[in-house]
CSV table of C-alpha atoms (C1' of nucleotides) in Angstrom, one decimal:
chain,number,residue,atom,x,y,z
Y,11,MET,CA,-35.1,-47.1,-27.1
Y,12,PRO,CA,-33.6,-43.6,-26.6
Y,13,LYS,CA,-31.8,-44.4,-23.4
Y,14,LYS,CA,-28.0,-44.3,-23.7
Y,15,LYS,CA,-27.7,-40.5,-24.3
Y,16,GLU,CA,-29.1,-39.3,-21.1
Y,17,ASP,CA,-27.2,-36.7,-19.1
Y,18,ARG,CA,-26.0,-38.0,-15.7
Y,19,ARG,CA,-27.8,-35.1,-14.0
Y,20,VAL,CA,-31.1,-36.1,-15.6
Y,21,LYS,CA,-30.6,-39.7,-14.6
Y,22,PHE,CA,-30.0,-38.7,-11.0
Y,23,THR,CA,-32.9,-36.3,-10.9
Y,24,LYS,CA,-35.3,-39.0,-12.2
Y,25,MET,CA,-33.9,-41.5,-9.8
Y,26,PHE,CA,-34.5,-39.2,-6.8
Y,27,LEU,CA,-38.0,-38.4,-7.9
Y,28,LYS,CA,-38.9,-42.0,-8.3
Y,29,GLU,CA,-37.4,-43.0,-5.0
Y,30,SER,CA,-39.3,-40.1,-3.4
Y,31,LEU,CA,-42.6,-41.2,-4.9
Y,32,ILE,CA,-42.1,-44.8,-3.9
Y,33,ASP,CA,-41.4,-43.6,-0.4
Y,34,LEU,CA,-44.7,-41.7,-0.3
Y,35,LEU,CA,-46.6,-44.5,-1.9
Y,36,GLU,CA,-45.8,-46.6,1.1
Y,37,GLU,CA,-48.0,-44.3,3.2
Y,38,LYS,CA,-50.8,-43.2,0.9
Y,39,SER,CA,-52.3,-43.6,-2.5
Y,40,ILE,CA,-51.1,-41.6,-5.5
Y,41,PHE,CA,-54.2,-39.5,-5.5
Y,42,LYS,CA,-53.3,-37.9,-2.1
Y,43,ILE,CA,-49.7,-37.2,-3.1
Y,44,THR,CA,-48.8,-33.7,-4.4
Y,45,ILE,CA,-46.0,-32.8,-6.8
Y,46,LYS,CA,-44.8,-30.3,-4.2
Y,47,GLU,CA,-44.6,-33.1,-1.7
Y,48,ILE,CA,-42.6,-35.4,-4.1
Y,49,CYS,CA,-40.2,-32.6,-4.8
Y,50,GLU,CA,-39.6,-31.5,-1.3
Y,51,ASN,CA,-39.0,-35.1,-0.2
Y,52,ALA,CA,-36.6,-35.6,-3.1
Y,53,ASP,CA,-34.9,-32.2,-2.6
Y,54,ILE,CA,-35.5,-31.4,-6.3
Y,55,ASN,CA,-36.8,-28.2,-7.5
Y,56,ARG,CA,-40.4,-28.2,-8.6
Y,57,ALA,CA,-39.6,-26.7,-12.0
Y,58,THR,CA,-37.2,-29.5,-12.6
Y,59,PHE,CA,-40.0,-32.0,-12.0
Y,60,TYR,CA,-42.1,-30.4,-14.7
Y,61,ALA,CA,-39.1,-30.6,-17.1
Y,62,HIS,CA,-39.4,-34.4,-17.0
Y,63,TYR,CA,-42.9,-35.3,-16.0
Y,64,SER,CA,-46.3,-33.8,-16.4
Y,65,ASP,CA,-47.7,-34.9,-13.1
Y,66,GLN,CA,-47.6,-37.6,-10.3
Y,67,TYR,CA,-49.3,-40.1,-12.5
Y,68,HIS,CA,-46.8,-39.8,-15.3
Y,69,LEU,CA,-44.0,-40.4,-12.8
Y,70,LEU,CA,-45.8,-43.4,-11.4
Y,71,GLU,CA,-46.2,-44.7,-14.9
Y,72,SER,CA,-42.5,-44.6,-15.5
Y,73,ILE,CA,-42.1,-46.7,-12.3
Y,74,GLU,CA,-44.6,-49.2,-13.5
Y,75,GLU,CA,-42.9,-49.5,-16.8
Y,76,GLU,CA,-39.6,-50.4,-15.1
Y,77,TYR,CA,-41.4,-53.0,-13.1
Y,78,ILE,CA,-43.0,-54.5,-16.2
Y,79,GLU,CA,-39.7,-54.5,-18.0
Y,80,LYS,CA,-38.2,-56.7,-15.2
Y,81,ILE,CA,-41.2,-59.1,-15.4
Y,82,LEU,CA,-40.8,-59.4,-19.1
Y,83,ASN,CA,-37.1,-60.3,-18.6
Y,84,THR,CA,-38.1,-63.0,-16.2
Y,85,ILE,CA,-40.6,-64.4,-18.8
Y,86,ASP,CA,-38.1,-64.2,-21.6
Y,87,GLN,CA,-35.4,-66.0,-19.7
Y,88,ASP,CA,-38.1,-68.7,-18.9
Y,89,ALA,CA,-38.9,-69.0,-22.5
Y,90,LEU,CA,-35.3,-70.1,-23.2
Y,91,HIS,CA,-35.5,-72.9,-20.6
Y,92,ALA,CA,-38.9,-73.8,-22.2
Y,93,ASP,CA,-40.2,-75.3,-19.1
Y,94,SER,CA,-43.6,-76.1,-17.7
Y,95,THR,CA,-46.3,-73.6,-16.8
Y,96,LEU,CA,-45.7,-74.1,-13.1
Y,97,ASN,CA,-42.1,-73.1,-13.6
Y,98,LEU,CA,-43.0,-69.9,-15.3
Y,99,VAL,CA,-45.6,-69.0,-12.7
Y,100,THR,CA,-43.1,-69.9,-9.9
Y,101,ASP,CA,-40.5,-67.6,-11.4
Y,102,ILE,CA,-43.0,-64.7,-11.6
Y,103,VAL,CA,-44.3,-65.2,-8.1
Y,104,THR,CA,-40.7,-65.5,-6.9
Y,105,PHE,CA,-39.9,-62.2,-8.6
Y,106,ILE,CA,-42.9,-60.6,-6.9
Y,107,TYR,CA,-41.6,-62.0,-3.6
Y,108,ASP,CA,-38.1,-60.9,-4.1
Y,109,ASN,CA,-39.3,-57.4,-5.0
Y,110,LYS,CA,-41.7,-57.2,-2.1
Y,111,LYS,CA,-41.4,-53.5,-1.5
Y,112,MET,CA,-42.3,-52.4,-5.1
Y,113,SER,CA,-44.7,-55.3,-5.5
Y,114,ARG,CA,-46.7,-54.4,-2.4
Y,115,ILE,CA,-47.0,-50.8,-3.7
Y,116,LEU,CA,-47.9,-51.5,-7.3
Y,117,LEU,CA,-50.1,-54.6,-6.7
Y,118,SER,CA,-52.1,-53.5,-3.7
Y,119,ASP,CA,-55.9,-53.0,-3.6
Y,120,ARG,CA,-55.3,-49.3,-3.9
Y,121,GLY,CA,-53.0,-49.6,-6.9
Y,122,ASP,CA,-53.8,-49.3,-10.6
Y,123,LEU,CA,-56.0,-52.2,-11.5
Y,124,GLN,CA,-55.4,-51.8,-15.2
Y,125,PHE,CA,-51.6,-52.1,-14.6
Y,126,GLN,CA,-52.2,-55.2,-12.4
Y,127,LYS,CA,-54.3,-56.9,-15.0
Y,128,ARG,CA,-51.6,-56.1,-17.6
Y,129,ILE,CA,-49.0,-58.0,-15.7
Y,130,MET,CA,-51.2,-61.0,-15.1
Y,131,ALA,CA,-52.2,-61.0,-18.8
Y,132,LEU,CA,-48.5,-61.3,-19.7
Y,133,VAL,CA,-48.3,-64.6,-17.9
Y,134,HIS,CA,-51.7,-65.7,-19.0
Y,135,ASP,CA,-50.9,-65.1,-22.7
Y,136,ASN,CA,-47.8,-67.2,-22.2
Y,137,ILE,CA,-49.8,-70.0,-20.8
Y,138,LEU,CA,-52.5,-69.9,-23.4
Y,139,SER,CA,-50.0,-70.0,-26.2
Y,140,LYS,CA,-48.9,-73.4,-25.0
Y,141,MET,CA,-52.3,-75.0,-25.0
Y,142,LYS,CA,-53.0,-74.8,-28.7
Y,143,ASP,CA,-56.0,-77.0,-28.8
Y,144,ILE,CA,-58.5,-74.1,-28.4
Y,145,GLU,CA,-61.7,-74.1,-30.4
Y,146,PRO,CA,-62.1,-70.7,-32.1
Y,147,ASN,CA,-65.9,-70.9,-32.0
Y,148,SER,CA,-66.6,-69.9,-28.4
Y,149,LEU,CA,-64.6,-66.7,-28.5
Y,150,GLU,CA,-66.9,-64.8,-26.2
Y,151,LYS,CA,-66.7,-67.5,-23.6
Y,152,THR,CA,-62.9,-67.8,-23.9
Y,153,ALA,CA,-62.6,-64.1,-23.3
Y,154,LEU,CA,-64.7,-64.2,-20.2
Y,155,ILE,CA,-62.8,-67.2,-18.8
Y,156,SER,CA,-59.5,-65.5,-19.5
Y,157,SER,CA,-60.7,-62.4,-17.7
Y,158,PHE,CA,-61.6,-64.6,-14.8
Y,159,VAL,CA,-58.1,-66.1,-14.6
Y,160,ILE,CA,-56.3,-62.8,-15.1
Y,161,SER,CA,-58.3,-60.9,-12.4
Y,162,GLY,CA,-58.3,-64.0,-10.2
Y,163,CYS,CA,-54.5,-64.0,-10.2
Y,164,VAL,CA,-54.5,-60.3,-9.1
Y,165,GLY,CA,-56.8,-61.3,-6.3
Y,166,VAL,CA,-54.6,-64.2,-5.1
Y,167,ILE,CA,-51.4,-62.0,-5.1
Y,168,GLN,CA,-53.3,-59.2,-3.2
Y,169,ASN,CA,-54.6,-61.7,-0.6
Y,170,TRP,CA,-51.1,-63.1,-0.3
Y,171,PHE,CA,-49.8,-59.6,0.6
Y,172,ASP,CA,-52.7,-58.9,2.9
Y,173,ASN,CA,-51.7,-62.0,4.8
Y,174,ASP,CA,-48.1,-60.7,4.9
Y,175,LEU,CA,-46.7,-63.3,2.5
Y,176,LYS,CA,-47.4,-66.2,4.9
Y,177,SER,CA,-47.4,-68.9,2.2
Y,178,SER,CA,-44.2,-69.5,0.2
Y,179,PRO,CA,-43.8,-68.4,-3.4
Y,180,GLU,CA,-43.9,-72.0,-4.4
Y,181,GLU,CA,-47.2,-72.7,-2.7
Y,182,VAL,CA,-48.8,-69.7,-4.2
Y,183,ALA,CA,-47.4,-70.5,-7.6
Y,184,LYS,CA,-48.8,-74.1,-7.3
Y,185,ILE,CA,-52.2,-72.8,-6.4
Y,186,ILE,CA,-52.3,-70.2,-9.2
Y,187,SER,CA,-51.0,-72.8,-11.7
Y,188,ASP,CA,-53.7,-75.3,-10.7
Y,189,LEU,CA,-56.5,-72.7,-10.7
Y,190,ALA,CA,-55.5,-71.5,-14.1
Y,191,SER,CA,-55.3,-75.0,-15.4
Y,192,VAL,CA,-58.6,-76.1,-14.1
Y,193,THR,CA,-60.4,-72.9,-15.3
Y,194,LEU,CA,-58.8,-72.7,-18.7
Y,195,ASN,CA,-59.7,-76.3,-19.4
Y,196,MET,CA,-63.3,-75.1,-19.3
Y,197,VAL,CA,-62.8,-73.5,-22.6
Y,198,HIS,CA,-63.5,-76.8,-24.3
P,10,MET,CA,-81.3,-46.5,10.2
P,11,PRO,CA,-81.7,-42.7,10.7
P,12,LYS,CA,-83.6,-42.1,7.5
P,13,LYS,CA,-87.1,-41.0,7.9
P,14,LYS,CA,-86.5,-37.7,9.6
P,15,GLU,CA,-84.6,-36.0,6.8
P,16,ASP,CA,-85.6,-32.5,5.7
P,17,ARG,CA,-87.0,-32.5,2.1
P,18,ARG,CA,-84.4,-29.8,1.2
P,19,VAL,CA,-81.6,-32.1,2.4
P,20,LYS,CA,-83.0,-35.0,0.4
P,21,PHE,CA,-83.0,-33.0,-2.8
P,22,THR,CA,-79.6,-31.5,-2.2
P,23,LYS,CA,-78.1,-34.9,-1.7
P,24,MET,CA,-80.0,-36.2,-4.7
P,25,PHE,CA,-78.7,-33.4,-7.0
P,26,LEU,CA,-75.2,-33.8,-5.8
P,27,LYS,CA,-75.2,-37.6,-6.4
P,28,GLU,CA,-76.7,-37.2,-9.8
P,29,SER,CA,-74.1,-34.6,-10.6
P,30,LEU,CA,-71.2,-36.8,-9.5
P,31,ILE,CA,-72.6,-39.8,-11.4
P,32,ASP,CA,-72.8,-37.5,-14.4
P,33,LEU,CA,-69.1,-36.5,-14.1
P,34,LEU,CA,-68.0,-40.1,-13.4
P,35,GLU,CA,-69.2,-41.1,-16.8
P,36,GLU,CA,-66.5,-38.9,-18.3
P,37,LYS,CA,-63.6,-39.2,-15.8
P,38,SER,CA,-62.4,-40.9,-12.7
P,39,ILE,CA,-63.2,-39.6,-9.2
P,40,PHE,CA,-59.6,-38.3,-8.8
P,41,LYS,CA,-59.9,-35.8,-11.5
P,42,ILE,CA,-63.3,-34.4,-10.3
P,43,THR,CA,-63.3,-31.4,-8.0
P,44,ILE,CA,-65.9,-30.4,-5.5
P,45,LYS,CA,-66.4,-27.1,-7.2
P,46,GLU,CA,-67.2,-29.0,-10.4
P,47,ILE,CA,-69.7,-31.2,-8.7
P,48,CYS,CA,-71.5,-28.2,-7.2
P,49,GLU,CA,-71.6,-26.1,-10.3
P,50,ASN,CA,-72.9,-29.1,-12.3
P,51,ALA,CA,-75.6,-29.6,-9.6
P,52,ASP,CA,-76.3,-25.9,-9.1
P,53,ILE,CA,-75.7,-26.3,-5.4
P,54,ASN,CA,-73.7,-23.9,-3.3
P,55,ARG,CA,-70.3,-25.3,-2.4
P,56,ALA,CA,-70.9,-24.5,1.3
P,57,THR,CA,-73.9,-26.7,1.2
P,58,PHE,CA,-71.8,-29.6,-0.1
P,59,TYR,CA,-69.6,-29.3,2.9
P,60,ALA,CA,-72.6,-29.4,5.2
P,61,HIS,CA,-73.2,-33.0,4.0
P,62,TYR,CA,-70.0,-34.5,2.7
P,63,SER,CA,-66.4,-34.0,3.5
P,64,ASP,CA,-65.1,-34.5,0.0
P,65,GLN,CA,-65.8,-36.2,-3.4
P,66,TYR,CA,-64.8,-39.6,-2.0
P,67,HIS,CA,-67.3,-39.4,0.8
P,68,LEU,CA,-70.1,-38.5,-1.7
P,69,LEU,CA,-69.0,-41.4,-3.9
P,70,GLU,CA,-69.1,-43.7,-0.9
P,71,SER,CA,-72.8,-42.8,-0.3
P,72,ILE,CA,-73.5,-43.7,-3.9
P,73,GLU,CA,-71.7,-47.0,-3.5
P,74,GLU,CA,-73.7,-47.8,-0.3
P,75,GLU,CA,-77.0,-47.3,-2.1
P,76,TYR,CA,-75.8,-49.7,-4.8
P,77,ILE,CA,-74.7,-52.3,-2.2
P,78,GLU,CA,-78.0,-52.0,-0.5
P,79,LYS,CA,-79.9,-52.9,-3.6
P,80,ILE,CA,-77.6,-55.9,-4.2
P,81,LEU,CA,-78.3,-57.0,-0.7
P,82,ASN,CA,-82.0,-56.8,-1.3
P,83,THR,CA,-81.6,-59.0,-4.3
P,84,ILE,CA,-79.6,-61.6,-2.3
P,85,ASP,CA,-82.1,-61.5,0.5
P,86,GLN,CA,-85.1,-62.0,-1.8
P,87,ASP,CA,-83.2,-64.9,-3.3
P,88,ALA,CA,-82.6,-66.4,0.1
P,89,LEU,CA,-86.4,-66.7,0.5
P,90,HIS,CA,-86.8,-68.7,-2.7
P,91,ALA,CA,-83.8,-70.8,-1.5
P,92,ASP,CA,-82.8,-71.7,-4.9
P,93,SER,CA,-79.6,-72.9,-6.6
P,94,THR,CA,-76.3,-71.0,-6.8
P,95,LEU,CA,-76.9,-70.4,-10.5
P,96,ASN,CA,-80.2,-68.7,-9.7
P,97,LEU,CA,-78.6,-66.4,-7.2
P,98,VAL,CA,-75.8,-65.5,-9.6
P,99,THR,CA,-78.2,-65.0,-12.4
P,100,ASP,CA,-80.2,-62.6,-10.3
P,101,ILE,CA,-77.1,-60.6,-9.4
P,102,VAL,CA,-75.8,-60.5,-12.9
P,103,THR,CA,-79.3,-59.4,-14.1
P,104,PHE,CA,-79.3,-56.7,-11.5
P,105,ILE,CA,-76.0,-55.5,-12.8
P,106,TYR,CA,-77.4,-55.6,-16.3
P,107,ASP,CA,-80.6,-53.8,-15.4
P,108,ASN,CA,-78.6,-51.1,-13.7
P,109,LYS,CA,-76.1,-50.7,-16.5
P,110,LYS,CA,-75.4,-47.0,-16.0
P,111,MET,CA,-74.5,-47.2,-12.4
P,112,SER,CA,-72.8,-50.6,-12.8
P,113,ARG,CA,-70.5,-49.4,-15.5
P,114,ILE,CA,-69.4,-46.5,-13.4
P,115,LEU,CA,-68.9,-48.4,-10.2
P,116,LEU,CA,-67.5,-51.7,-11.6
P,117,SER,CA,-65.2,-50.4,-14.2
P,118,ASP,CA,-61.4,-50.8,-14.4
P,119,ARG,CA,-61.1,-47.2,-13.1
P,120,GLY,CA,-63.4,-47.8,-10.2
P,121,ASP,CA,-62.8,-48.7,-6.6
P,122,LEU,CA,-61.4,-52.2,-6.5
P,123,GLN,CA,-62.1,-52.6,-2.8
P,124,PHE,CA,-65.7,-51.9,-3.4
P,125,GLN,CA,-65.9,-54.3,-6.3
P,126,LYS,CA,-64.4,-57.1,-4.3
P,127,ARG,CA,-66.8,-56.3,-1.5
P,128,ILE,CA,-69.8,-57.0,-3.9
P,129,MET,CA,-68.4,-60.2,-5.2
P,130,ALA,CA,-67.5,-61.3,-1.7
P,131,LEU,CA,-71.2,-61.0,-0.8
P,132,VAL,CA,-72.2,-63.5,-3.5
P,133,HIS,CA,-69.2,-65.7,-2.8
P,134,ASP,CA,-70.0,-65.9,0.9
P,135,ASN,CA,-73.5,-66.9,0.0
P,136,ILE,CA,-72.2,-69.7,-2.2
P,137,LEU,CA,-69.6,-70.9,0.3
P,138,SER,CA,-72.2,-71.1,3.1
P,139,LYS,CA,-74.1,-73.6,1.0
P,140,MET,CA,-71.2,-76.0,0.5
P,141,LYS,CA,-70.6,-77.0,4.1
P,142,ASP,CA,-68.2,-79.8,3.5
P,143,ILE,CA,-65.1,-77.7,3.8
P,144,GLU,CA,-62.1,-79.0,5.7
P,145,PRO,CA,-60.9,-76.5,8.2
P,146,ASN,CA,-57.3,-77.6,7.9
P,147,SER,CA,-56.2,-75.9,4.7
P,148,LEU,CA,-57.3,-72.4,5.7
P,149,GLU,CA,-54.5,-70.6,3.9
P,150,LYS,CA,-55.3,-72.4,0.7
P,151,THR,CA,-59.0,-71.7,0.9
P,152,ALA,CA,-58.4,-68.0,1.4
P,153,LEU,CA,-56.3,-67.9,-1.7
P,154,ILE,CA,-58.8,-69.7,-3.7
P,155,SER,CA,-61.6,-67.5,-2.5
P,156,SER,CA,-59.6,-64.5,-3.5
P,157,PHE,CA,-59.2,-66.0,-6.9
P,158,VAL,CA,-62.9,-66.5,-7.3
P,159,ILE,CA,-63.9,-63.1,-5.9
P,160,SER,CA,-61.4,-61.1,-8.1
P,161,GLY,CA,-62.1,-63.4,-11.0
P,162,CYS,CA,-65.7,-62.4,-10.9
P,163,VAL,CA,-64.8,-58.8,-10.9
P,164,GLY,CA,-62.7,-59.4,-14.0
P,165,VAL,CA,-65.5,-61.3,-15.8
P,166,ILE,CA,-68.0,-58.4,-15.2
P,167,GLN,CA,-65.5,-55.8,-16.4
P,168,ASN,CA,-64.7,-57.8,-19.5
P,169,TRP,CA,-68.5,-58.1,-20.1
P,170,PHE,CA,-68.8,-54.3,-20.0
P,171,ASP,CA,-65.7,-53.8,-22.1
P,172,ASN,CA,-67.4,-55.9,-24.8
P,173,ASP,CA,-70.5,-53.8,-24.4
P,174,LEU,CA,-72.6,-56.5,-22.7
P,175,LYS,CA,-72.6,-58.7,-25.8
P,176,SER,CA,-73.4,-61.9,-23.9
P,177,SER,CA,-76.7,-62.2,-22.1
P,178,PRO,CA,-76.9,-62.0,-18.3
P,179,GLU,CA,-77.9,-65.7,-18.3
P,180,GLU,CA,-74.8,-66.7,-20.3
P,181,VAL,CA,-72.5,-64.7,-18.0
P,182,ALA,CA,-74.2,-66.0,-14.9
P,183,LYS,CA,-73.7,-69.6,-16.2
P,184,ILE,CA,-70.0,-69.1,-16.8
P,185,ILE,CA,-69.4,-67.4,-13.4
P,186,SER,CA,-71.4,-70.1,-11.7
P,187,ASP,CA,-69.4,-72.9,-13.4
P,188,LEU,CA,-66.1,-71.2,-12.8
P,189,ALA,CA,-66.8,-70.7,-9.2
P,190,SER,CA,-68.0,-74.2,-8.8
P,191,VAL,CA,-64.9,-75.7,-10.5
P,192,THR,CA,-62.4,-73.6,-8.5
P,193,LEU,CA,-64.1,-73.9,-5.1
P,194,ASN,CA,-64.2,-77.6,-5.5
P,195,MET,CA,-60.4,-77.4,-5.4
P,196,VAL,CA,-60.5,-76.6,-1.7
P,197,HIS,CA,-60.7,-80.4,-1.0
S,15,DA,C1',-101.7,-20.0,9.0
S,16,DT,C1',-98.1,-18.6,11.6
S,17,DA,C1',-93.9,-18.9,14.1
S,18,DA,C1',-89.8,-21.2,15.1
S,19,DA,C1',-86.3,-24.0,13.3
S,20,DT,C1',-83.3,-25.1,9.9
S,21,DA,C1',-81.3,-25.4,5.2
S,22,DT,C1',-79.4,-22.9,1.5
S,23,DT,C1',-77.3,-19.0,-0.4
S,24,DA,C1',-73.9,-15.3,-1.7
S,25,DT,C1',-69.9,-13.5,-0.3
S,26,DA,C1',-65.5,-13.1,1.5
S,27,DC,C1',-61.3,-14.9,3.3
S,28,DA,C1',-56.7,-17.2,4.1
S,29,DC,C1',-54.2,-20.9,2.5
S,30,DA,C1',-52.1,-24.3,-0.5
S,31,DA,C1',-50.9,-26.5,-4.9
S,32,DT,C1',-50.4,-25.8,-9.8
S,33,DG,C1',-48.1,-24.7,-14.0
S,34,DT,C1',-45.2,-21.3,-16.2
S,35,DT,C1',-41.5,-17.9,-16.7
S,36,DT,C1',-37.1,-15.6,-15.7
S,37,DA,C1',-32.4,-14.9,-14.7
S,38,DT,C1',-28.7,-17.2,-12.4
S,39,DT,C1',-25.7,-20.9,-11.1
S,40,DA,C1',-23.8,-25.4,-11.6
S,41,DA,C1',-22.3,-29.5,-14.0
S,42,DG,C1',-21.7,-32.3,-18.0
S,43,DG,C1',-19.8,-33.7,-22.6
S,44,DA,C1',-16.6,-33.1,-26.6
O,9,DT,C1',-11.0,-25.7,-21.9
O,10,DC,C1',-15.3,-24.1,-23.9
O,11,DC,C1',-19.9,-24.8,-25.1
O,12,DT,C1',-24.1,-26.8,-24.0
O,13,DT,C1',-27.5,-28.2,-21.1
O,14,DA,C1',-29.7,-29.0,-16.5
O,15,DA,C1',-31.0,-27.4,-12.1
O,16,DT,C1',-32.1,-23.7,-9.2
O,17,DA,C1',-34.4,-19.7,-6.8
O,18,DA,C1',-37.8,-16.6,-7.1
O,19,DA,C1',-41.9,-14.7,-8.6
O,20,DC,C1',-46.5,-14.8,-10.6
O,21,DA,C1',-51.4,-15.5,-11.9
O,22,DT,C1',-54.7,-19.1,-11.4
O,23,DT,C1',-57.5,-22.5,-9.3
O,24,DG,C1',-59.4,-25.3,-5.7
O,25,DT,C1',-60.0,-25.8,-0.6
O,26,DG,C1',-62.2,-25.3,3.7
O,27,DT,C1',-64.3,-22.2,6.8
O,28,DA,C1',-67.1,-18.3,8.5
O,29,DT,C1',-70.8,-14.8,8.3
O,30,DA,C1',-75.1,-12.6,7.5
O,31,DA,C1',-79.1,-12.7,4.7
O,32,DT,C1',-82.8,-15.4,2.5
O,33,DA,C1',-85.8,-19.2,1.7
O,34,DT,C1',-88.2,-23.4,2.9
O,35,DT,C1',-89.9,-26.7,6.0
O,36,DT,C1',-91.9,-28.6,10.1
O,37,DA,C1',-94.6,-28.4,14.0
O,38,DT,C1',-98.0,-26.1,16.5
DNA sequence: ATAAATATTATACACAATGTTTATTAAGGA
DNA sequence: TCCTTAATAAACATTGTGTATAATATTTAT
């Protein structure tokens, strides 16, 4: 982790660029956003942008990584309390809720599906590791079912946002937890 | 349907452009593909492109529409035989299998998630319409569960492709059908 | 088969974003 | 403070965009 020795100027530059991109992402998808636009909005010279990032996508990636990092912290803290699946899911969904702005941008229909699956896979793996009674014969089937659950969760969260977070995080967590439980039990 | 009265030249031009884009989509995502590239690959003048499409995305849309149309035909033909859910799902999955090339392009991780959900929603609606014993009270919950199923199916298909279609269409259809059944029963 | 209609082409154009380079200025770290 | 490093303004060639024009080729309808 080469993090500590970063010049204050660099830190600020990166911060401004990220904030600028997040700003723009609230209006349109990453593919319609130009580097020039990001820089003008951040009041950062375009040459400076290229000193740190290769393109918009690279900058977005760094935003995604920060988000993932926070999710991982939530999971890790949960691991200490060693609670039920529902508690873990509730904490994740609550995190998503508490970080509405970023979550809406990163988890929307227009967002990066691969990234979204990655997040849900983190939770999924955690759940799977707890149910150790899995037969190793039907590997293909298990993989397909896992994909169903992982993508299913993406869909639930997106629908939740589409409906302007009408349900509470607890309700959503309960549904996700139940759905995951019912489907993963099909592995047997 | 304004289809019959299209000049032969127009038909060929559109065909070449579509084939060219499909060609390019096998290598990279739509966002990295330029109009110039599509035209050179198709040996069609760039001005001609603009006579028919506004941009790459518009052209891709027309390809997606053709694909949807074929899926709809499959569903309609199934409606005549009025069979089980499994049969419908099997026919759809078999369609996807028989049209590997296009399916891989349109349904991949990098593809248009909104389009993918649209396809799965077509099947989902068909299934839901058959199970009429749904209580209209828990609407929120039903919507979330439906999202789970719809996105879940997207995930299963993508995983299937990622594993190079190892399982047979019948196996995949069986799993999808079972998963949909188990989860949708949770509505009660 | 011919004429009228229409699609495609080659070419040119102004415009915008890209990615890189340069010299200069500003700010940070030791 | 002094040395190092980052950010800036400015310029540049390159590439893709979207549009327009006149010339050419093909199709459709008569």
